[in-house]
Amino acid sequence: DNLRPGHVIIDQDINPYVDQWEAEGIFPAHKVFKLLGNAGFLGVNKPVEYGGLGLDFSYSIAVSEELGNIRCGGIPMAIGVQTDMATPALARFGSTELKKEFLLPSIMGDKVACLGVSEVGAGSDVATIKTNAVREGDEYVVNGGKMWTTNGTQADWMCLLANTSDSPSHKNKSLICLPMNSPGVHIARKIDNMGMRSSDTAEVFFDDVRMPCKNLIGQEGMGFTYQMLQFQEERLWACSNILTMMDNIIQETIQYTRQRKIFKMPVLYHQSVHFRLAELETEIELLRSLLHRSTALYIKCNDVTKLASMAKLKAGRLSREVGDSCLQYWGGMGFTSNVLVSRFYRDARLLSIGGGADEVMLSIICKYMDTLPKK
């Protein structure tokens, strides 16, 4: 059972249930993650001593591409949080004890992770978060709240970004492993999102939650820096995942428009349709080249912040174009909720918002181009 290929797990254990999980607004994360963990897909680029495969990040990108064959955006996103958003900093900077307690079971699929960064008043502007972790003896006392927490209602632990001092906003934050069953952790509500319906997204509050100081990842005050490093992997991962989805949307649109006739010939044979699909396919291939180039540089320890931000920006914008154009060619069928193209249209809209909005990607690119106004 351990050696089942990814496409078999997707075809047999995930896709047949996607419609049901989308309707229910949640999927059984522990069950799905255990299947993926058994097959080795939750830690391909994580250390072997904690259950990972010890491969480089390009293999994580390959897994992300394969997960794009899941017929919704919510489940791949939830898996991506586990593999490339909540765990990279822990794997790189966490203590042995912390990695045994949180990383190993997350790679095995026994524990579900979530990431606590965004808040009601602080999304893309990470520096302005208000959640505090105040040191008292050998404990932190955590107060505040997190918003739009993917996997939030099912997670066993959170990789929490909190303020641990009164230093400047880029130097006062720390990442802490926080078990979600700790006294004082309250799941306020499951958020009703426009898309990503099968992913449970929660608002979480912390009321005097006590955490041992040993749950700190790496050094105190380095949380913002660690989180920015985690974001690079997250952005490349999201880009690779959506590329496969866009490939599939184009292919299904070709199949549908080839058999659907209008004015006595297939929709596909109208030049405006097949030319537009050719344009979109060209853009997809250009984005794929940028992703692969960025990944190749990243695994050789280069700073790919600029390229990763460009890839994330383009992925968000292109997926909106693909969704909109293809939905148009499905006509009335495209406006129904039981076809993949309409689900993609809703789900893909998040990519220009989550993980740093388009405008933040543009600001980062401008920073590297040295074109931002001087303060």
Tab-separated table of N, CA and C in Angstrom, residues 222-318:
chain	number	residue	atom	x	y	z
A	222	MET	N	13.273	36.072	15.012
A	222	MET	CA	13.594	35.751	13.611
A	222	MET	C	12.373	35.287	12.820
A	223	GLY	N	11.193	35.360	13.438
A	223	GLY	CA	9.980	34.819	12.819
A	223	GLY	C	9.621	35.430	11.481
A	224	PHE	N	9.773	36.754	11.371
A	224	PHE	CA	9.426	37.431	10.109
A	224	PHE	C	10.338	36.926	8.982
A	225	THR	N	11.628	36.835	9.278
A	225	THR	CA	12.596	36.351	8.277
A	225	THR	C	12.296	34.907	7.880
A	226	TYR	N	12.052	34.057	8.877
A	226	TYR	CA	11.726	32.651	8.592
A	226	TYR	C	10.465	32.558	7.733
A	227	GLN	N	9.461	33.398	8.057
A	227	GLN	CA	8.198	33.365	7.318
A	227	GLN	C	8.395	33.812	5.874
A	228	MET	N	9.251	34.809	5.656
A	228	MET	CA	9.528	35.257	4.286
A	228	MET	C	10.200	34.141	3.482
A	229	LEU	N	11.067	33.359	4.151
A	229	LEU	CA	11.689	32.210	3.475
A	229	LEU	C	10.632	31.158	3.142
A	230	GLN	N	9.708	30.907	4.088
A	230	GLN	CA	8.617	29.949	3.834
A	230	GLN	C	7.766	30.400	2.649
A	231	PHE	N	7.568	31.714	2.526
A	231	PHE	CA	6.730	32.242	1.449
A	231	PHE	C	7.296	31.912	0.064
A	232	GLN	N	8.626	31.865	-0.088
A	232	GLN	CA	9.209	31.561	-1.400
A	232	GLN	C	8.752	30.186	-1.882
A	233	GLU	N	8.835	29.207	-0.979
A	233	GLU	CA	8.412	27.852	-1.337
A	233	GLU	C	6.912	27.806	-1.592
A	234	GLU	N	6.156	28.511	-0.767
A	234	GLU	CA	4.701	28.543	-0.933
A	234	GLU	C	4.317	29.084	-2.310
A	235	ARG	N	4.982	30.151	-2.737
A	235	ARG	CA	4.615	30.808	-3.995
A	235	ARG	C	4.964	29.942	-5.198
A	236	LEU	N	6.120	29.294	-5.162
A	236	LEU	CA	6.494	28.392	-6.260
A	236	LEU	C	5.569	27.179	-6.288
A	237	TRP	N	5.231	26.676	-5.105
A	237	TRP	CA	4.336	25.520	-4.987
A	237	TRP	C	2.966	25.844	-5.592
A	238	ALA	N	2.438	27.006	-5.247
A	238	ALA	CA	1.113	27.424	-5.748
A	238	ALA	C	1.127	27.568	-7.261
A	239	CYS	N	2.215	28.098	-7.785
A	239	CYS	CA	2.357	28.285	-9.233
A	239	CYS	C	2.341	26.940	-9.957
A	240	SER	N	3.099	25.972	-9.452
A	240	SER	CA	3.162	24.663	-10.121
A	240	SER	C	1.824	23.940	-10.049
A	241	ASN	N	1.137	24.092	-8.920
A	241	ASN	CA	-0.149	23.435	-8.737
A	241	ASN	C	-1.191	23.950	-9.724
A	242	ILE	N	-1.240	25.268	-9.901
A	242	ILE	CA	-2.255	25.864	-10.778
A	242	ILE	C	-1.940	25.597	-12.246
A	243	LEU	N	-0.653	25.388	-12.575
A	243	LEU	CA	-0.282	25.089	-13.976
A	243	LEU	C	-0.968	23.825	-14.468
A	244	THR	N	-0.935	22.766	-13.647
A	244	THR	CA	-1.608	21.516	-14.037
A	244	THR	C	-3.107	21.732	-14.177
A	245	MET	N	-3.679	22.489	-13.244
A	245	MET	CA	-5.121	22.763	-13.313
A	245	MET	C	-5.468	23.509	-14.606
A	246	MET	N	-4.632	24.473	-14.978
A	246	MET	CA	-4.884	25.226	-16.216
A	246	MET	C	-4.763	24.312	-17.438
A	247	ASP	N	-3.756	23.439	-17.440
A	247	ASP	CA	-3.626	22.445	-18.518
A	247	ASP	C	-4.923	21.652	-18.670
A	248	ASN	N	-5.446	21.183	-17.535
A	248	ASN	CA	-6.656	20.349	-17.546
A	248	ASN	C	-7.883	21.122	-18.005
A	249	ILE	N	-7.986	22.366	-17.594
A	249	ILE	CA	-9.123	23.206	-18.004
A	249	ILE	C	-9.094	23.423	-19.523
A	250	ILE	N	-7.919	23.719	-20.063
A	250	ILE	CA	-7.781	23.915	-21.518
A	250	ILE	C	-8.183	22.632	-22.253
A	251	GLN	N	-7.686	21.480	-21.788
A	251	GLN	CA	-7.990	20.207	-22.448
A	251	GLN	C	-9.486	19.879	-22.408
A	252	GLU	N	-10.104	20.091	-21.240
A	252	GLU	CA	-11.542	19.791	-21.128
A	252	GLU	C	-12.374	20.765	-21.958
A	253	THR	N	-11.892	21.987	-22.094
A	253	THR	CA	-12.592	22.986	-22.912
A	253	THR	C	-12.483	22.622	-24.396
A	254	ILE	N	-11.323	22.126	-24.821
A	254	ILE	CA	-11.158	21.664	-26.207
A	254	ILE	C	-12.125	20.518	-26.491
A	255	GLN	N	-12.186	19.563	-25.552
A	255	GLN	CA	-13.078	18.404	-25.754
A	255	GLN	C	-14.544	18.846	-25.840
A	256	TYR	N	-14.943	19.741	-24.927
A	256	TYR	CA	-16.336	20.172	-24.898
A	256	TYR	C	-16.689	20.974	-26.148
A	257	THR	N	-15.830	21.921	-26.526
A	257	THR	CA	-16.152	22.800	-27.667
A	257	THR	C	-16.040	22.071	-29.000
A	258	ARG	N	-15.322	20.943	-29.010
A	258	ARG	CA	-15.236	20.159	-30.251
A	258	ARG	C	-16.565	19.448	-30.541
A	259	GLN	N	-17.263	19.028	-29.478
A	259	GLN	CA	-18.528	18.305	-29.722
A	259	GLN	C	-19.773	19.194	-29.616
A	260	ARG	N	-19.640	20.405	-29.026
A	260	ARG	CA	-20.778	21.316	-28.915
A	260	ARG	C	-20.862	22.176	-30.174
A	261	LYS	N	-22.002	22.095	-30.884
A	261	LYS	CA	-22.126	22.822	-32.157
A	261	LYS	C	-22.896	24.133	-31.980
A	262	ILE	N	-22.487	25.110	-32.764
A	262	ILE	CA	-23.221	26.374	-32.822
A	262	ILE	C	-23.075	26.907	-34.254
A	263	PHE	N	-24.151	27.404	-34.828
A	263	PHE	CA	-24.172	27.846	-36.235
A	263	PHE	C	-23.603	26.762	-37.162
A	264	LYS	N	-24.075	25.534	-36.929
A	264	LYS	CA	-23.795	24.375	-37.795
A	264	LYS	C	-22.346	23.889	-37.772
A	265	MET	N	-21.528	24.375	-36.823
A	265	MET	CA	-20.198	23.775	-36.697
A	265	MET	C	-19.747	23.843	-35.227
A	266	PRO	N	-18.770	22.970	-34.881
A	266	PRO	CA	-18.321	22.957	-33.482
A	266	PRO	C	-17.843	24.338	-33.027
A	267	VAL	N	-18.121	24.660	-31.764
A	267	VAL	CA	-17.660	25.924	-31.163
A	267	VAL	C	-16.154	26.093	-31.374
A	268	LEU	N	-15.420	24.986	-31.233
A	268	LEU	CA	-13.959	25.021	-31.339
A	268	LEU	C	-13.480	25.525	-32.699
A	269	TYR	N	-14.262	25.255	-33.756
A	269	TYR	CA	-13.805	25.591	-35.108
A	269	TYR	C	-13.950	27.067	-35.458
A	270	HIS	N	-14.603	27.827	-34.578
A	270	HIS	CA	-14.636	29.275	-34.770
A	270	HIS	C	-13.259	29.825	-34.424
A	271	GLN	N	-12.719	30.620	-35.330
A	271	GLN	CA	-11.323	31.038	-35.179
A	271	GLN	C	-11.060	31.776	-33.869
A	272	SER	N	-12.018	32.575	-33.436
A	272	SER	CA	-11.808	33.329	-32.190
A	272	SER	C	-11.581	32.383	-31.010
A	273	VAL	N	-12.192	31.198	-31.078
A	273	VAL	CA	-12.065	30.230	-29.975
A	273	VAL	C	-10.723	29.514	-30.036
A	274	HIS	N	-10.391	28.915	-31.195
A	274	HIS	CA	-9.131	28.156	-31.198
A	274	HIS	C	-7.903	29.051	-31.144
A	275	PHE	N	-8.020	30.288	-31.651
A	275	PHE	CA	-6.893	31.221	-31.511
A	275	PHE	C	-6.699	31.634	-30.040
A	276	ARG	N	-7.805	31.890	-29.353
A	276	ARG	CA	-7.713	32.284	-27.936
A	276	ARG	C	-7.102	31.157	-27.102
A	277	LEU	N	-7.511	29.928	-27.351
A	277	LEU	CA	-6.944	28.784	-26.621
A	277	LEU	C	-5.448	28.650	-26.903
A	278	ALA	N	-5.037	28.943	-28.138
A	278	ALA	CA	-3.607	28.901	-28.487
A	278	ALA	C	-2.827	29.975	-27.732
A	279	GLU	N	-3.419	31.155	-27.595
A	279	GLU	CA	-2.778	32.237	-26.833
A	279	GLU	C	-2.595	31.841	-25.367
A	280	LEU	N	-3.652	31.284	-24.789
A	280	LEU	CA	-3.595	30.883	-23.380
A	280	LEU	C	-2.567	29.775	-23.165
A	281	GLU	N	-2.543	28.806	-24.067
A	281	GLU	CA	-1.576	27.703	-23.977
A	281	GLU	C	-0.140	28.238	-24.031
A	282	THR	N	0.082	29.244	-24.860
A	282	THR	CA	1.401	29.869	-24.973
A	282	THR	C	1.807	30.521	-23.651
A	283	GLU	N	0.864	31.243	-23.053
A	283	GLU	CA	1.128	31.892	-21.760
A	283	GLU	C	1.437	30.859	-20.671
A	284	ILE	N	0.691	29.755	-20.693
A	284	ILE	CA	0.908	28.683	-19.706
A	284	ILE	C	2.330	28.131	-19.834
A	285	GLU	N	2.774	27.897	-21.066
A	285	GLU	CA	4.119	27.349	-21.267
A	285	GLU	C	5.205	28.341	-20.843
A	286	LEU	N	4.979	29.627	-21.081
A	286	LEU	CA	5.932	30.642	-20.628
A	286	LEU	C	6.033	30.639	-19.102
A	287	LEU	N	4.892	30.535	-18.432
A	287	LEU	CA	4.889	30.503	-16.967
A	287	LEU	C	5.603	29.249	-16.457
A	288	ARG	N	5.380	28.126	-17.129
A	288	ARG	CA	6.039	26.873	-16.730
A	288	ARG	C	7.559	27.025	-16.806
A	289	SER	N	8.038	27.686	-17.864
A	289	SER	CA	9.482	27.913	-18.012
A	289	SER	C	10.027	28.770	-16.871
A	290	LEU	N	9.289	29.799	-16.493
A	290	LEU	CA	9.714	30.661	-15.387
A	290	LEU	C	9.758	29.873	-14.074
A	291	LEU	N	8.739	29.046	-13.853
A	291	LEU	CA	8.695	28.216	-12.645
A	291	LEU	C	9.912	27.293	-12.574
A	292	HIS	N	10.185	26.597	-13.689
A	292	HIS	CA	11.289	25.630	-13.686
A	292	HIS	C	12.640	26.315	-13.542
A	293	ARG	N	12.764	27.492	-14.140
A	293	ARG	CA	14.003	28.258	-13.984
A	293	ARG	C	14.186	28.722	-12.530
A	294	SER	N	13.103	29.221	-11.939
A	294	SER	CA	13.150	29.674	-10.540
A	294	SER	C	13.508	28.523	-9.606
A	295	THR	N	12.889	27.365	-9.844
A	295	THR	CA	13.135	26.188	-9.001
A	295	THR	C	14.583	25.724	-9.125
A	296	ALA	N	15.099	25.704	-10.351
A	296	ALA	CA	16.487	25.279	-10.590
A	296	ALA	C	17.470	26.202	-9.861
A	297	LEU	N	17.190	27.494	-9.853
A	297	LEU	CA	18.041	28.453	-9.144
A	297	LEU	C	17.899	28.289	-7.625
A	298	TYR	N	16.671	28.058	-7.186
A	298	TYR	CA	16.396	27.932	-5.747
A	298	TYR	C	17.130	26.745	-5.135
A	299	ILE	N	17.133	25.610	-5.828
A	299	ILE	CA	17.788	24.426	-5.257
A	299	ILE	C	19.312	24.553	-5.264
A	300	LYS	N	19.811	25.567	-5.987
A	300	LYS	CA	21.253	25.861	-5.920
A	300	LYS	C	21.516	27.022	-4.952
A	301	CYS	N	20.530	27.250	-4.052
A	301	CYS	CA	20.667	28.229	-2.950
A	301	CYS	C	20.736	29.689	-3.403
A	302	ASN	N	20.172	30.016	-4.544
A	302	ASN	CA	20.072	31.417	-4.972
A	302	ASN	C	18.837	32.066	-4.355
A	303	ASP	N	18.876	33.389	-4.223
A	303	ASP	CA	17.698	34.146	-3.794
A	303	ASP	C	16.777	34.298	-5.009
A	304	VAL	N	15.634	33.636	-4.963
A	304	VAL	CA	14.701	33.698	-6.109
A	304	VAL	C	13.456	34.524	-5.768
A	305	THR	N	13.575	35.382	-4.765
A	305	THR	CA	12.409	36.166	-4.327
A	305	THR	C	11.757	36.905	-5.492
A	306	LYS	N	12.577	37.560	-6.316
A	306	LYS	CA	12.034	38.325	-7.443
A	306	LYS	C	11.335	37.409	-8.448
A	307	LEU	N	11.995	36.329	-8.844
A	307	LEU	CA	11.414	35.416	-9.840
A	307	LEU	C	10.185	34.688	-9.285
A	308	ALA	N	10.257	34.273	-8.011
A	308	ALA	CA	9.108	33.586	-7.398
A	308	ALA	C	7.909	34.524	-7.304
A	309	SER	N	8.178	35.795	-7.019
A	309	SER	CA	7.093	36.784	-6.945
A	309	SER	C	6.488	37.026	-8.326
A	310	MET	N	7.336	37.028	-9.354
A	310	MET	CA	6.843	37.161	-10.734
A	310	MET	C	5.987	35.957	-11.125
A	311	ALA	N	6.454	34.766	-10.753
A	311	ALA	CA	5.716	33.536	-11.083
A	311	ALA	C	4.360	33.522	-10.384
A	312	LYS	N	4.351	33.902	-9.115
A	312	LYS	CA	3.105	33.933	-8.342
A	312	LYS	C	2.137	34.976	-8.914
A	313	LEU	N	2.663	36.162	-9.242
A	313	LEU	CA	1.845	37.225	-9.844
A	313	LEU	C	1.214	36.740	-11.150
A	314	LYS	N	2.038	36.182	-12.013
A	314	LYS	CA	1.563	35.729	-13.325
A	314	LYS	C	0.583	34.569	-13.182
A	315	ALA	N	0.859	33.662	-12.248
A	315	ALA	CA	-0.033	32.512	-12.038
A	315	ALA	C	-1.431	32.987	-11.628
A	316	GLY	N	-1.486	33.959	-10.723
A	316	GLY	CA	-2.775	34.478	-10.280
A	316	GLY	C	-3.545	35.148	-11.399
A	317	ARG	N	-2.842	35.959	-12.178
A	317	ARG	CA	-3.512	36.688	-13.262
A	317	ARG	C	-3.890	35.772	-14.423
A	318	LEU	N	-2.981	34.870	-14.778
A	318	LEU	CA	-3.253	33.976	-15.913
A	318	LEU	C	-4.388	33.003	-15.591
